[in-house]
mmCIF file of C-alpha atoms in Angstrom:
data_model
loop_
_atom_site.group_PDB
_atom_site.id
_atom_site.type_symbol
_atom_site.label_atom_id
_atom_site.label_comp_id
_atom_site.label_asym_id
_atom_site.label_seq_id
_atom_site.Cartn_x
_atom_site.Cartn_y
_atom_site.Cartn_z
ATOM 1 C CA ASP A 17 0.000 0.000 0.000
ATOM 2 C CA ALA A 18 2.828 2.400 0.848
ATOM 3 C CA LEU A 19 4.513 1.706 -2.484
ATOM 4 C CA ARG A 20 1.257 2.236 -4.385
ATOM 5 C CA GLY A 21 0.792 5.508 -2.517
ATOM 6 C CA GLU A 22 4.267 6.696 -3.486
ATOM 7 C CA VAL A 23 3.687 5.749 -7.131
ATOM 8 C CA THR A 24 0.416 7.677 -7.115
ATOM 9 C CA LYS A 25 2.099 10.724 -5.559
ATOM 10 C CA THR A 26 4.844 10.601 -8.169
ATOM 11 C CA ARG A 27 2.344 10.399 -11.004
ATOM 12 C CA ASP A 28 0.276 13.233 -9.560
ATOM 13 C CA ILE A 29 3.191 15.676 -9.383
ATOM 14 C CA GLN A 30 2.714 18.390 -11.926
ATOM 15 C CA ALA A 31 5.040 18.571 -14.886
ATOM 16 C CA ALA A 32 5.986 21.767 -16.659
ATOM 17 C CA ARG A 33 3.769 22.811 -19.522
ATOM 18 C CA VAL A 34 5.475 22.100 -22.832
ATOM 19 C CA PHE A 35 5.469 24.551 -25.721
ATOM 20 C CA THR A 36 6.409 22.448 -28.732
ATOM 21 C CA ALA A 37 7.964 23.646 -31.981
ATOM 22 C CA ALA A 38 4.473 23.478 -33.517
ATOM 23 C CA PHE A 39 3.123 25.792 -30.807
ATOM 24 C CA ILE A 40 5.986 28.231 -31.364
ATOM 25 C CA ALA A 41 5.236 28.189 -35.107
ATOM 26 C CA ARG A 42 1.587 29.016 -34.299
ATOM 27 C CA PHE A 43 2.814 31.893 -32.139
ATOM 28 C CA ARG A 44 4.903 33.234 -35.030
ATOM 29 C CA GLN A 45 1.805 33.159 -37.275
ATOM 30 C CA ASP A 46 -0.787 34.411 -34.777
ATOM 31 C CA PRO A 47 0.693 35.685 -31.493
ATOM 32 C CA ALA A 48 -2.677 36.688 -30.012
ATOM 33 C CA ALA A 49 -4.252 33.272 -30.587
ATOM 34 C CA ALA A 50 -1.213 31.427 -29.241
ATOM 35 C CA ALA A 51 -1.131 33.657 -26.161
ATOM 36 C CA ALA A 52 -4.829 32.983 -25.534
ATOM 37 C CA GLU A 53 -4.211 29.242 -25.918
ATOM 38 C CA ALA A 54 -1.312 29.432 -23.458
ATOM 39 C CA GLY A 55 -3.209 31.603 -20.977
ATOM 40 C CA ILE A 56 -0.401 34.184 -20.987
ATOM 41 C CA ASP A 57 -0.422 37.720 -22.324
ATOM 42 C CA GLU A 58 1.261 38.134 -25.687
ATOM 43 C CA ALA A 59 4.262 40.081 -24.352
ATOM 44 C CA GLY A 60 4.895 37.491 -21.650
ATOM 45 C CA LEU A 61 4.668 34.656 -24.145
ATOM 46 C CA ARG A 62 7.094 36.457 -26.452
ATOM 47 C CA GLN A 63 9.569 36.735 -23.543
ATOM 48 C CA LEU A 64 9.231 33.007 -22.838
ATOM 49 C CA ILE A 65 9.767 32.091 -26.476
ATOM 50 C CA ASP A 66 12.668 34.519 -26.881
ATOM 51 C CA GLY A 67 14.481 33.025 -23.861
ATOM 52 C CA ASP A 68 14.194 36.104 -21.649
ATOM 53 C CA LYS A 69 12.672 34.092 -18.785
ATOM 54 C CA ASP A 70 14.791 30.957 -18.792
ATOM 55 C CA THR A 71 15.704 29.188 -15.576
ATOM 56 C CA ALA A 72 17.894 26.063 -15.414
ATOM 57 C CA VAL A 73 15.822 23.606 -17.496
ATOM 58 C CA THR A 74 12.575 25.498 -18.128
ATOM 59 C CA ALA A 75 11.341 29.049 -18.500
ATOM 60 C CA CYS A 76 9.307 30.863 -15.840
ATOM 61 C CA ALA A 77 6.069 32.586 -16.759
ATOM 62 C CA ASP A 78 6.103 34.711 -13.590
ATOM 63 C CA HIS A 79 8.933 34.554 -11.066
ATOM 64 C CA LEU A 80 7.038 36.997 -8.797
ATOM 65 C CA SER A 81 4.110 34.660 -8.203
ATOM 66 C CA GLY A 82 5.711 31.329 -7.469
ATOM 67 C CA PRO A 83 4.179 28.882 -5.004
ATOM 68 C CA TYR A 84 7.311 28.844 -2.823
ATOM 69 C CA THR A 85 7.701 32.573 -2.126
ATOM 70 C CA VAL A 86 5.561 35.433 -0.859
ATOM 71 C CA PRO A 87 3.558 36.893 -3.788
ATOM 72 C CA GLY A 88 5.321 39.872 -5.338
ATOM 73 C CA GLN A 89 8.779 38.672 -4.240
ATOM 74 C CA PRO A 90 11.263 36.985 -6.587
ATOM 75 C CA CYS A 91 11.163 33.212 -6.319
ATOM 76 C CA THR A 92 13.937 31.705 -4.230
ATOM 77 C CA ALA A 93 13.083 28.035 -4.757
ATOM 78 C CA SER A 94 15.646 25.515 -5.929
ATOM 79 C CA PHE A 95 15.871 25.184 -9.686
ATOM 80 C CA LEU A 96 14.819 21.567 -9.216
ATOM 81 C CA ALA A 97 11.524 22.887 -7.850
ATOM 82 C CA CYS A 98 10.890 24.645 -11.166
ATOM 83 C CA LEU A 99 9.827 21.279 -12.523
ATOM 84 C CA ASP A 100 6.701 21.292 -10.295
ATOM 85 C CA CYS A 101 5.932 24.970 -10.525
ATOM 86 C CA PRO A 102 2.744 26.028 -12.324
ATOM 87 C CA ASN A 103 4.785 28.868 -13.872
ATOM 88 C CA ALA A 104 7.234 26.486 -15.580
ATOM 89 C CA ARG A 105 7.201 26.247 -19.359
ATOM 90 C CA ALA A 106 9.406 23.849 -21.317
ATOM 91 C CA LEU A 107 10.479 24.854 -24.805
ATOM 92 C CA PRO A 108 12.448 22.952 -27.444
ATOM 93 C CA ARG A 109 15.677 24.841 -26.641
ATOM 94 C CA HIS A 110 15.546 23.349 -23.112
ATOM 95 C CA LEU A 111 15.502 19.788 -24.391
ATOM 96 C CA PRO A 112 19.300 19.181 -24.271
ATOM 97 C CA LEU A 113 19.427 20.413 -20.667
ATOM 98 C CA GLN A 114 16.396 18.348 -19.712
ATOM 99 C CA LEU A 115 17.976 15.242 -21.208
ATOM 100 C CA ALA A 116 21.243 15.980 -19.415
ATOM 101 C CA MET A 117 19.391 16.386 -16.127
ATOM 102 C CA ALA A 118 17.415 13.170 -16.637
ATOM 103 C CA ASP A 119 20.677 11.326 -17.360
ATOM 104 C CA HIS A 120 22.334 12.863 -14.300
ATOM 105 C CA LEU A 121 19.472 11.996 -11.950
ATOM 106 C CA ALA A 122 19.336 8.425 -13.248
ATOM 107 C CA ALA A 123 23.111 8.095 -12.812
ATOM 108 C CA LEU A 124 22.835 9.157 -9.161
ATOM 109 C CA ARG A 125 20.473 6.308 -8.299
ATOM 110 C CA PRO A 126 23.003 3.502 -7.731
ATOM 111 C CA HIS A 127 25.199 5.784 -5.622
ATOM 112 C CA LEU A 128 22.594 6.999 -3.122
ATOM 113 C CA ASP A 129 20.497 5.414 -0.430
ATOM 114 C CA PRO A 130 17.397 4.155 -2.289
ATOM 115 C CA ALA A 131 14.962 5.999 -0.004
ATOM 116 C CA LEU A 132 16.896 9.256 -0.393
ATOM 117 C CA TRP A 133 17.065 8.966 -4.183
ATOM 118 C CA GLN A 134 13.387 8.068 -4.372
ATOM 119 C CA ALA A 135 12.316 11.001 -2.205
ATOM 120 C CA ARG A 136 14.637 13.612 -3.693
ATOM 121 C CA TYR A 137 15.121 12.700 -7.340
ATOM 122 C CA GLN A 138 12.542 10.167 -8.537
ATOM 123 C CA PRO A 139 9.740 12.767 -8.742
ATOM 124 C CA ARG A 140 12.018 15.108 -10.713
ATOM 125 C CA LEU A 141 13.030 12.342 -13.083
ATOM 126 C CA GLY A 142 9.363 11.484 -13.595
ATOM 127 C CA GLN A 143 8.592 15.106 -14.418
ATOM 128 C CA LEU A 144 11.456 15.235 -16.894
ATOM 129 C CA GLN A 145 10.277 11.992 -18.492
ATOM 130 C CA GLN A 146 6.803 13.513 -18.934
ATOM 131 C CA ILE A 147 8.349 16.524 -20.667
ATOM 132 C CA LEU A 148 10.621 14.346 -22.808
ATOM 133 C CA GLY A 149 7.580 12.316 -23.862
ATOM 134 C CA CYS A 150 6.188 15.402 -25.587
ATOM 135 C CA TYR A 151 8.964 15.202 -28.164
ATOM 136 C CA THR A 152 9.588 12.682 -30.920
ATOM 137 C CA ALA A 153 12.423 10.192 -30.695
ATOM 138 C CA ALA A 154 14.184 12.080 -33.499
ATOM 139 C CA GLU A 155 13.899 15.370 -31.582
ATOM 140 C CA ARG A 156 15.281 13.722 -28.453
ATOM 141 C CA ASP A 157 18.134 12.107 -30.400
ATOM 142 C CA GLN A 158 19.055 15.412 -32.026
ATOM 143 C CA ALA A 159 18.968 17.199 -28.671
ATOM 144 C CA ARG A 160 21.049 14.478 -27.014
ATOM 145 C CA GLU A 161 23.740 14.926 -29.674
ATOM 146 C CA ALA A 162 23.751 18.675 -28.949
ATOM 147 C CA ILE A 163 24.499 18.329 -25.207
ATOM 148 C CA THR A 164 27.837 19.920 -24.379
ATOM 149 C CA SER A 165 30.228 19.109 -21.559
ATOM 150 C CA GLN A 166 29.532 22.604 -20.177
ATOM 151 C CA GLN A 167 25.810 21.825 -20.069
ATOM 152 C CA ARG A 168 26.454 18.544 -18.253
ATOM 153 C CA ALA A 169 28.658 20.385 -15.722
ATOM 154 C CA PHE A 170 25.966 23.051 -15.285
ATOM 155 C CA ILE A 171 23.326 20.376 -14.638
ATOM 156 C CA ALA A 172 25.574 18.659 -12.082
ATOM 157 C CA ASP A 173 25.909 22.013 -10.293
ATOM 158 C CA VAL A 174 22.141 22.627 -10.426
ATOM 159 C CA VAL A 175 21.372 19.186 -8.987
ATOM 160 C CA ALA A 176 23.993 19.734 -6.267
ATOM 161 C CA GLY A 177 22.280 23.013 -5.331
ATOM 162 C CA GLN A 178 25.195 25.220 -6.416
ATOM 163 C CA TRP A 179 22.847 27.633 -8.208
ATOM 164 C CA ASP A 180 20.275 27.849 -5.408
ATOM 165 C CA LEU A 181 19.977 31.039 -3.393
ATOM 166 C CA ARG A 182 21.022 30.485 0.193
#
């Protein structure tokens, strides 16, 4: 029963909303309609698409209204928490970083206490897998080939909390 409960909790954790290449193409053709579909004003959506609101592996629709900080204050949550935030938006340019993070989290599993890995990283890996599932195998393969050693080092630092505000 406990295991079933944990599986249910993991599945219920929110994943970032994904803006696919097709959605971005719709935005380029009709910004107002795409913004309405996304539930974001046109200027805010343009900032997301242009990369002006990127975090570690997603973009943030509104860093002043996050669930982890007092409304109106800049979010101070860990970048890992971005994966469950309702403000998170995943775009195709994030795919290499998301793949690198998924690889990194999976590689940590045999080196950590199982309960610790399950509590800390399994939900994040599940969220990343949901995002990755929004892309074709060809898109994932192309993104995997584009991962740089600097991106892998950055992801290792993010997972270790080196980029978190303290």
